PDB file of C-alpha atoms and ligand atoms in Angstrom:
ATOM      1  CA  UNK D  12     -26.912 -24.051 -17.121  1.00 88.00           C
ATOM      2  CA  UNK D  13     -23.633 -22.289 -16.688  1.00 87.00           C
ATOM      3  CA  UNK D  14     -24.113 -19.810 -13.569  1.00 94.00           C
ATOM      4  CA  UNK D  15     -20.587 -18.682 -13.559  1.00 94.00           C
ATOM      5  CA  UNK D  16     -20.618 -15.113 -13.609  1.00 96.00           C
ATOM      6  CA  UNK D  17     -16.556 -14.791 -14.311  1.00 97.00           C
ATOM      7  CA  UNK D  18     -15.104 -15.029 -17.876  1.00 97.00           C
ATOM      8  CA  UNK D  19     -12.477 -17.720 -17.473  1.00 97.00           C
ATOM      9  CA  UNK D  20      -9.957 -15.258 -18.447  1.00 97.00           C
ATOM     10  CA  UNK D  21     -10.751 -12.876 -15.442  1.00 98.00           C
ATOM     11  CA  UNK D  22     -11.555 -16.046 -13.173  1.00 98.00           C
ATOM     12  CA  UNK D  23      -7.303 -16.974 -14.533  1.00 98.00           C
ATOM     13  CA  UNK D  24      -6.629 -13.497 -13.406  1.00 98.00           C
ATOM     14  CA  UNK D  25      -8.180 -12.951  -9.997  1.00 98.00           C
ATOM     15  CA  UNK D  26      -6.574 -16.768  -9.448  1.00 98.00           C
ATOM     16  CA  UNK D  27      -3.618 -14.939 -10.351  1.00 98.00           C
ATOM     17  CA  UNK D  28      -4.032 -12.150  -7.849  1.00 98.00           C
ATOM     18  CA  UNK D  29      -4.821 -14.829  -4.947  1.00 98.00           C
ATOM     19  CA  UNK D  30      -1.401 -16.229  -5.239  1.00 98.00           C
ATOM     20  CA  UNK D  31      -0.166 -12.642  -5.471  1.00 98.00           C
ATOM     21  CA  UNK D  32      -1.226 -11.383  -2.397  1.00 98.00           C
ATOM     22  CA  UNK D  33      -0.198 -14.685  -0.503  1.00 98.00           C
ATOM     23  CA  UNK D  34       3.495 -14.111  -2.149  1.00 98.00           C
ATOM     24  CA  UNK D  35       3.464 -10.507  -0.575  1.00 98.00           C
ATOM     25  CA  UNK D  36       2.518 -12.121   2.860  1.00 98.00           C
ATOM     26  CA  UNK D  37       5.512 -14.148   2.588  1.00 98.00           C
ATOM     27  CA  UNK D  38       7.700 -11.020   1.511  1.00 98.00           C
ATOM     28  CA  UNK D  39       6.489  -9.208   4.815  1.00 98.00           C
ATOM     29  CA  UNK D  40       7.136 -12.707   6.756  1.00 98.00           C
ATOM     30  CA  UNK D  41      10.453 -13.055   5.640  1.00 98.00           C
ATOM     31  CA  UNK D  42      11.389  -8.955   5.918  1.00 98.00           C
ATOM     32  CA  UNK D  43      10.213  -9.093   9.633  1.00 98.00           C
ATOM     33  CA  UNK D  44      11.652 -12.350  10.098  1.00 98.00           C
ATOM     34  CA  UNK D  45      15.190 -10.181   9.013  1.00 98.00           C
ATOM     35  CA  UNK D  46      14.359  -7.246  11.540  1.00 98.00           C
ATOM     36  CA  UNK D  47      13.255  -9.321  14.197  1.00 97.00           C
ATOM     37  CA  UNK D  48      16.897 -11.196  13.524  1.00 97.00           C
ATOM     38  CA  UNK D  49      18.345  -7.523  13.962  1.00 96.00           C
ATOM     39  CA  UNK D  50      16.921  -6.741  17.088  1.00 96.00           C
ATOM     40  CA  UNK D  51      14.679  -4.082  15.399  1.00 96.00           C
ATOM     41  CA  UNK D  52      11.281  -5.824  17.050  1.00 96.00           C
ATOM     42  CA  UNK D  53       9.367  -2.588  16.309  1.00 96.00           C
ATOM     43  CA  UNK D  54       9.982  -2.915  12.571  1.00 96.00           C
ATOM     44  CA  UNK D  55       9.520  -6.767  12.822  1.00 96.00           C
ATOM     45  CA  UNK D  56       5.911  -6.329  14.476  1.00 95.00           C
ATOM     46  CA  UNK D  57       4.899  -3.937  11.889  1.00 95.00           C
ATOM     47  CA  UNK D  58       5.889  -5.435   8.795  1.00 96.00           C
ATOM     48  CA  UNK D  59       4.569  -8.830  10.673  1.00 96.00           C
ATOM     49  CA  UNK D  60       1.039  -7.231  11.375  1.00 94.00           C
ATOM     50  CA  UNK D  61       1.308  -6.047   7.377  1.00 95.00           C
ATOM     51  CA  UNK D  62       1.421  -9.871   6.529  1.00 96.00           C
ATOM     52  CA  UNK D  63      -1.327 -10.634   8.399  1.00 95.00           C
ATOM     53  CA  UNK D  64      -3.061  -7.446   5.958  1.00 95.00           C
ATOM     54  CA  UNK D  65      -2.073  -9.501   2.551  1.00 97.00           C
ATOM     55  CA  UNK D  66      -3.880 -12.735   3.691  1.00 96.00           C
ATOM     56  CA  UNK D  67      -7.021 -10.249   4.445  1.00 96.00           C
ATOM     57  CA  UNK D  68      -6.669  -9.436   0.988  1.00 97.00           C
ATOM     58  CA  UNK D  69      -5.818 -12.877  -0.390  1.00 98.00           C
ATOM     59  CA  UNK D  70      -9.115 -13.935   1.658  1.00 97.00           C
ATOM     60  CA  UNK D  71     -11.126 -11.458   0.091  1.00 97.00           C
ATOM     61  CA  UNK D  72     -10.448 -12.370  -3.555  1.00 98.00           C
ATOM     62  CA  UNK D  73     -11.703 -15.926  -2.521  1.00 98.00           C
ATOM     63  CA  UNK D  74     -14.981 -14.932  -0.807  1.00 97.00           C
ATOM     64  CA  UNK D  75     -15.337 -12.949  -4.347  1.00 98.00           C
ATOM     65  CA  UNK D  76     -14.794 -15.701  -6.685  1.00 98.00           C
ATOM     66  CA  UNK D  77     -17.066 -17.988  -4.841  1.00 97.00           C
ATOM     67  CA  UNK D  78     -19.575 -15.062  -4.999  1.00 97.00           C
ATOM     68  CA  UNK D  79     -19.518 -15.354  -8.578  1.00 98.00           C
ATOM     69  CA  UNK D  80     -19.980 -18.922  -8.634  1.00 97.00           C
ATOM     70  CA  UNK D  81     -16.223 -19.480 -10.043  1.00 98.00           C
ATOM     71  CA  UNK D  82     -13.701 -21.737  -8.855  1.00 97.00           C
ATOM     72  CA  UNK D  83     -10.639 -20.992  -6.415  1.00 98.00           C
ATOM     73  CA  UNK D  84      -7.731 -22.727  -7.805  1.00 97.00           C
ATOM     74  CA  UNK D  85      -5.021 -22.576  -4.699  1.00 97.00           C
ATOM     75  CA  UNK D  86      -1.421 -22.072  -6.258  1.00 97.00           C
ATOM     76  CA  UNK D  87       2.037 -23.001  -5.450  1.00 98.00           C
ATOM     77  CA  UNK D  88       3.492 -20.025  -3.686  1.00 98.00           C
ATOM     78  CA  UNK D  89       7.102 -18.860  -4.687  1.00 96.00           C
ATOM     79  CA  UNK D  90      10.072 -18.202  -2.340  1.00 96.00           C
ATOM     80  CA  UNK D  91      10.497 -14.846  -1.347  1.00 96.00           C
ATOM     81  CA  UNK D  92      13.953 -13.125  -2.532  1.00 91.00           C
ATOM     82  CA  UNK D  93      17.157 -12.356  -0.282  1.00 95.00           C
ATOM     83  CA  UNK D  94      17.116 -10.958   2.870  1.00 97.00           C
ATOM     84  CA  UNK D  95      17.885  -6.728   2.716  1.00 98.00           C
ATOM     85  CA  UNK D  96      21.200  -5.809   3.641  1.00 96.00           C
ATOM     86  CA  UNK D  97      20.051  -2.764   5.735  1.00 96.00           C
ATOM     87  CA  UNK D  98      16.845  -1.341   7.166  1.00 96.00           C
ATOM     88  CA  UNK D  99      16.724   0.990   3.800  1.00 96.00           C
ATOM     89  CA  UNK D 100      17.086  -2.153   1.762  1.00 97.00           C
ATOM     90  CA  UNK D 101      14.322  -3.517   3.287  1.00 97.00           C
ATOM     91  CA  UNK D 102      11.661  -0.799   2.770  1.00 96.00           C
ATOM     92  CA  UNK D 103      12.834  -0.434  -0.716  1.00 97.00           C
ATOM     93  CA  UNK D 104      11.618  -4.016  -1.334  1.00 97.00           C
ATOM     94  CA  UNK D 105       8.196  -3.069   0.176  1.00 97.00           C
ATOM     95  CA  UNK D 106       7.718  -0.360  -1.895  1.00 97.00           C
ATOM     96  CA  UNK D 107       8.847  -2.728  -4.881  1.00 97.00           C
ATOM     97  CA  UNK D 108       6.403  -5.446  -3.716  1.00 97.00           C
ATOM     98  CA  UNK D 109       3.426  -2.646  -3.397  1.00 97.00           C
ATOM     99  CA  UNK D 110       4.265  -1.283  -6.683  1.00 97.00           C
ATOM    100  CA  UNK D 111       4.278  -4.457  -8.139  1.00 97.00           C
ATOM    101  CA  UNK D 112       0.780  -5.570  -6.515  1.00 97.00           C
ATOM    102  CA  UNK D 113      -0.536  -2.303  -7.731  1.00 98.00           C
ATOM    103  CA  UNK D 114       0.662  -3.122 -11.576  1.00 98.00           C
ATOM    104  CA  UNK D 115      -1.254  -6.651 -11.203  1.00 98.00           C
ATOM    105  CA  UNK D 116      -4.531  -4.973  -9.846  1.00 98.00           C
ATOM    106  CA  UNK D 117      -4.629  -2.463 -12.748  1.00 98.00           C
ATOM    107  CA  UNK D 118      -3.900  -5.106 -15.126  1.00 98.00           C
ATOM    108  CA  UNK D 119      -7.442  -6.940 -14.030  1.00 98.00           C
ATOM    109  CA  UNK D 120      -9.424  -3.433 -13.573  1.00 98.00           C
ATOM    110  CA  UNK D 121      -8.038  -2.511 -17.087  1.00 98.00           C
ATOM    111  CA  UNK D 122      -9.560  -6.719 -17.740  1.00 98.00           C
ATOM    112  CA  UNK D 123     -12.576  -6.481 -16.376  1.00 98.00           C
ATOM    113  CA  UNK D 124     -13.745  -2.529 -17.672  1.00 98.00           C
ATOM    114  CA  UNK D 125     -12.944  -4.005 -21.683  1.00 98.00           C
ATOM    115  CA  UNK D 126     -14.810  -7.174 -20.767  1.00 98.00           C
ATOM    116  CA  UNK D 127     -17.856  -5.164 -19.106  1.00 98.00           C
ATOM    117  CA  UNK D 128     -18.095  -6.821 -16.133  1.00 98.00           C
ATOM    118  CA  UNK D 129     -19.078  -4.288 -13.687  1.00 98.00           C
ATOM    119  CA  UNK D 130     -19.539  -6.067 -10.728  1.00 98.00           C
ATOM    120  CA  UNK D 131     -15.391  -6.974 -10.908  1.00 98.00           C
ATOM    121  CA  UNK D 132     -14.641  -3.950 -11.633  1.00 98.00           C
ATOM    122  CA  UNK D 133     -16.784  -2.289  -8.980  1.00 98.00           C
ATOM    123  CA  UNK D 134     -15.425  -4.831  -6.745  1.00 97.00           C
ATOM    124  CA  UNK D 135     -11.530  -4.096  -7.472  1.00 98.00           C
ATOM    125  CA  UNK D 136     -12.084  -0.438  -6.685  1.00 98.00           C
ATOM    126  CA  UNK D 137     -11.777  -1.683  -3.288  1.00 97.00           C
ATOM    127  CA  UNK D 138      -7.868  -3.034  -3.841  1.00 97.00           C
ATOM    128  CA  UNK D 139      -7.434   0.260  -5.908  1.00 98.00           C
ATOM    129  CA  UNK D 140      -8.145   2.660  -2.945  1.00 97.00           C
ATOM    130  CA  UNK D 141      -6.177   0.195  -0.669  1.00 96.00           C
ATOM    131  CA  UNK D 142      -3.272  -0.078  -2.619  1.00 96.00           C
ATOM    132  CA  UNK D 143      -2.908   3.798  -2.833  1.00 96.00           C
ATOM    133  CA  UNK D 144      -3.022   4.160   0.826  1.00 95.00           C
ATOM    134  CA  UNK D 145      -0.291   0.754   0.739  1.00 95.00           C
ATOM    135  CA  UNK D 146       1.755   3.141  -1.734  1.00 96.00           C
ATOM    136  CA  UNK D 147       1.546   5.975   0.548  1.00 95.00           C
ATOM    137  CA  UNK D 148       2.607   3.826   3.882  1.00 93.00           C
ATOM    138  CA  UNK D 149       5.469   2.549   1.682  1.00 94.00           C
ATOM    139  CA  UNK D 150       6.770   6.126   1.148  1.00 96.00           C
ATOM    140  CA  UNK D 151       6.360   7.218   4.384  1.00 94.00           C
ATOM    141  CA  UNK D 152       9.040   3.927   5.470  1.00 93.00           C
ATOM    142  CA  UNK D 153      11.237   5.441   3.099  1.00 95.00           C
ATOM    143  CA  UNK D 154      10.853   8.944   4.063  1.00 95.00           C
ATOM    144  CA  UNK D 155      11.811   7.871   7.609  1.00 93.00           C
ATOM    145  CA  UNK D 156      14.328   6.009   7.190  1.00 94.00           C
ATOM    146  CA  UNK D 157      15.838   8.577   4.935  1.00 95.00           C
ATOM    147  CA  UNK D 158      15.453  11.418   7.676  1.00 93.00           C
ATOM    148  CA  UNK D 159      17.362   9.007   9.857  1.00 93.00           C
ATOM    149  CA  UNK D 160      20.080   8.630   7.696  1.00 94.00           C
ATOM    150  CA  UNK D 161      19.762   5.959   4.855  1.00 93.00           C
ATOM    151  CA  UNK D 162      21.946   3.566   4.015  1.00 89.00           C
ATOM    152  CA  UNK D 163      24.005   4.794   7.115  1.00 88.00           C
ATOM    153  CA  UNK D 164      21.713   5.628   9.801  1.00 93.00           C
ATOM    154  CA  UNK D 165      22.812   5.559  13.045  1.00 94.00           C
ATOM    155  CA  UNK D 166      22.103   3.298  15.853  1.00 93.00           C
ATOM    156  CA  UNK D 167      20.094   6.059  17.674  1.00 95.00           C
ATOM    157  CA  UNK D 168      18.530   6.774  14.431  1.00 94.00           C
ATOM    158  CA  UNK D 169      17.619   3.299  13.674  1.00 94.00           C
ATOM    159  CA  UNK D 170      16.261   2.939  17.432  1.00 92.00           C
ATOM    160  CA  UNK D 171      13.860   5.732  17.186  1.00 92.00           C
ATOM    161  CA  UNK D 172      12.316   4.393  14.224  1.00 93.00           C
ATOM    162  CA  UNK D 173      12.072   0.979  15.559  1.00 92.00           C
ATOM    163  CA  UNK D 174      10.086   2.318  18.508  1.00 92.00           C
ATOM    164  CA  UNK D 175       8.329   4.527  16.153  1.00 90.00           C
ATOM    165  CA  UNK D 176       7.155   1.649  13.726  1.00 92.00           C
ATOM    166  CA  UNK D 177       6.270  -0.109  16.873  1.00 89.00           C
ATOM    167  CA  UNK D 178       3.466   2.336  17.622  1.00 86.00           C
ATOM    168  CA  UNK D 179       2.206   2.217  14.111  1.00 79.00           C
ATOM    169  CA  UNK D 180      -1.701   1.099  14.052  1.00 70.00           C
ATOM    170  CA  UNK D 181      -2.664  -1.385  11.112  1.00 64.00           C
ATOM    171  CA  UNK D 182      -5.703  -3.694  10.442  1.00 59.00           C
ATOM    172  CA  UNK D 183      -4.689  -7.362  11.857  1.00 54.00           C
ATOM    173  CA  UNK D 184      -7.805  -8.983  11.534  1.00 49.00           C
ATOM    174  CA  UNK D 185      -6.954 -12.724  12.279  1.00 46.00           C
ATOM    175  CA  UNK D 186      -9.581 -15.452  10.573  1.00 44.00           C
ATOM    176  CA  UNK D 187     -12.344 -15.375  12.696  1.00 49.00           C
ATOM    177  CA  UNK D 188     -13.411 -11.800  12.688  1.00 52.00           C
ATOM    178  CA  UNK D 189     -12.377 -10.911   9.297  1.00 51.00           C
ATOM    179  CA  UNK D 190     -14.045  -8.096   7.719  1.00 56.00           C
ATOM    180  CA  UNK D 191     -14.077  -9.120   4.023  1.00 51.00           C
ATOM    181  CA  UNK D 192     -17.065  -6.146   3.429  1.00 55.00           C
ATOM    182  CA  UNK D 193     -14.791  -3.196   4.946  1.00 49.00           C
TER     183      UNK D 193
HETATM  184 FE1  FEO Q   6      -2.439  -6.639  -0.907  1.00 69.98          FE
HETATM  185 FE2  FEO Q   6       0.027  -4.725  -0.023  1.00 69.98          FE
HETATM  186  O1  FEO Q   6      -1.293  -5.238  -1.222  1.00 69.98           O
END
């Protein structure tokens, strides 16, 4: 009796979107791995603590999976790209990465509405409504860091925003109390 309740080709997919989200964990590990290089620890905790996010998400696309009585195929992960060349550099590659992450998540609600299965679907609204407010923290980087000057921000600039970003409140759940239902 077959009681997987995943299509193979949206089982491929949410795969897919496991090794995704663990890719953008390493972007945000190797970006604050950069500021924290920098001196710019405020920046570094924050886009540290936004790592820690991705594997939240990563986690949750397992727990789903197995829900559904599919299989969790564990992928290689590839290596991030180049470190940014300035603090503007490096939240224009988080926007990139969110953008991108949003493109991938539409691509399986856009799978899983023409295959009928609501239960994905319903279940992805959850990455769509996160990813919107992901979108919106990645514009507000850029709009402060644009405010303080760009590309050529100035040291006192560039230290207000580090202590700013330092203050910034995010989800960090770590494994054990992870909220996979929020
Ligand atoms: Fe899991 Fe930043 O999206």
């Amino acid at each position: 009796m077959k009681t997987c309740r995943l299509s193979s080709s949206l089982m491929k997919a949410l795969n897919d979107q496991i090794t995704m989200e663990a890719y953008s964990s390493q972007v945000y590990l190797m970006l604050s791995s950069w500021a924290d290089n920098q001196g710019y620890a405020g920046i570094s905790g924050f886009l540290f603590r936004h790592s820690q996010e991705e594997r939240s998400h990563m986690a949750k696309l397992i727990e789903y999976i197995q829900e559904r009585g599919g299989k969790v195929v564990i992928d290689a992960i590839k290596k991030p790209g180049g470190e940014p060349k300035s603090v503007q550099e490096c939240f224009e590659m988080v926007f990139k990465q969110e953008v991108e992450n949003t493109t991938a998540i539409y691509k399986i609600v856009k799978m899983s509405m023409e295959e009928e299965d609501w239960a994905t679907w319903n279940h992805l609204q959850w990455f769509v409504g996160e990813q919107l407010e992901e979108e919106k923290y990645a514009l507000s980087l850029l709009d402060k860091i644009k405010i303080a000057g760009g590309k050529n921000a100035p040291d006192t600039a560039l230290y207000e925003l580090n202590k700013d970003l330092s203050k910034t409140p995010q989800k960090t759940p770590i494994a054990d109390n992870l909220d996979l239902e929020a």
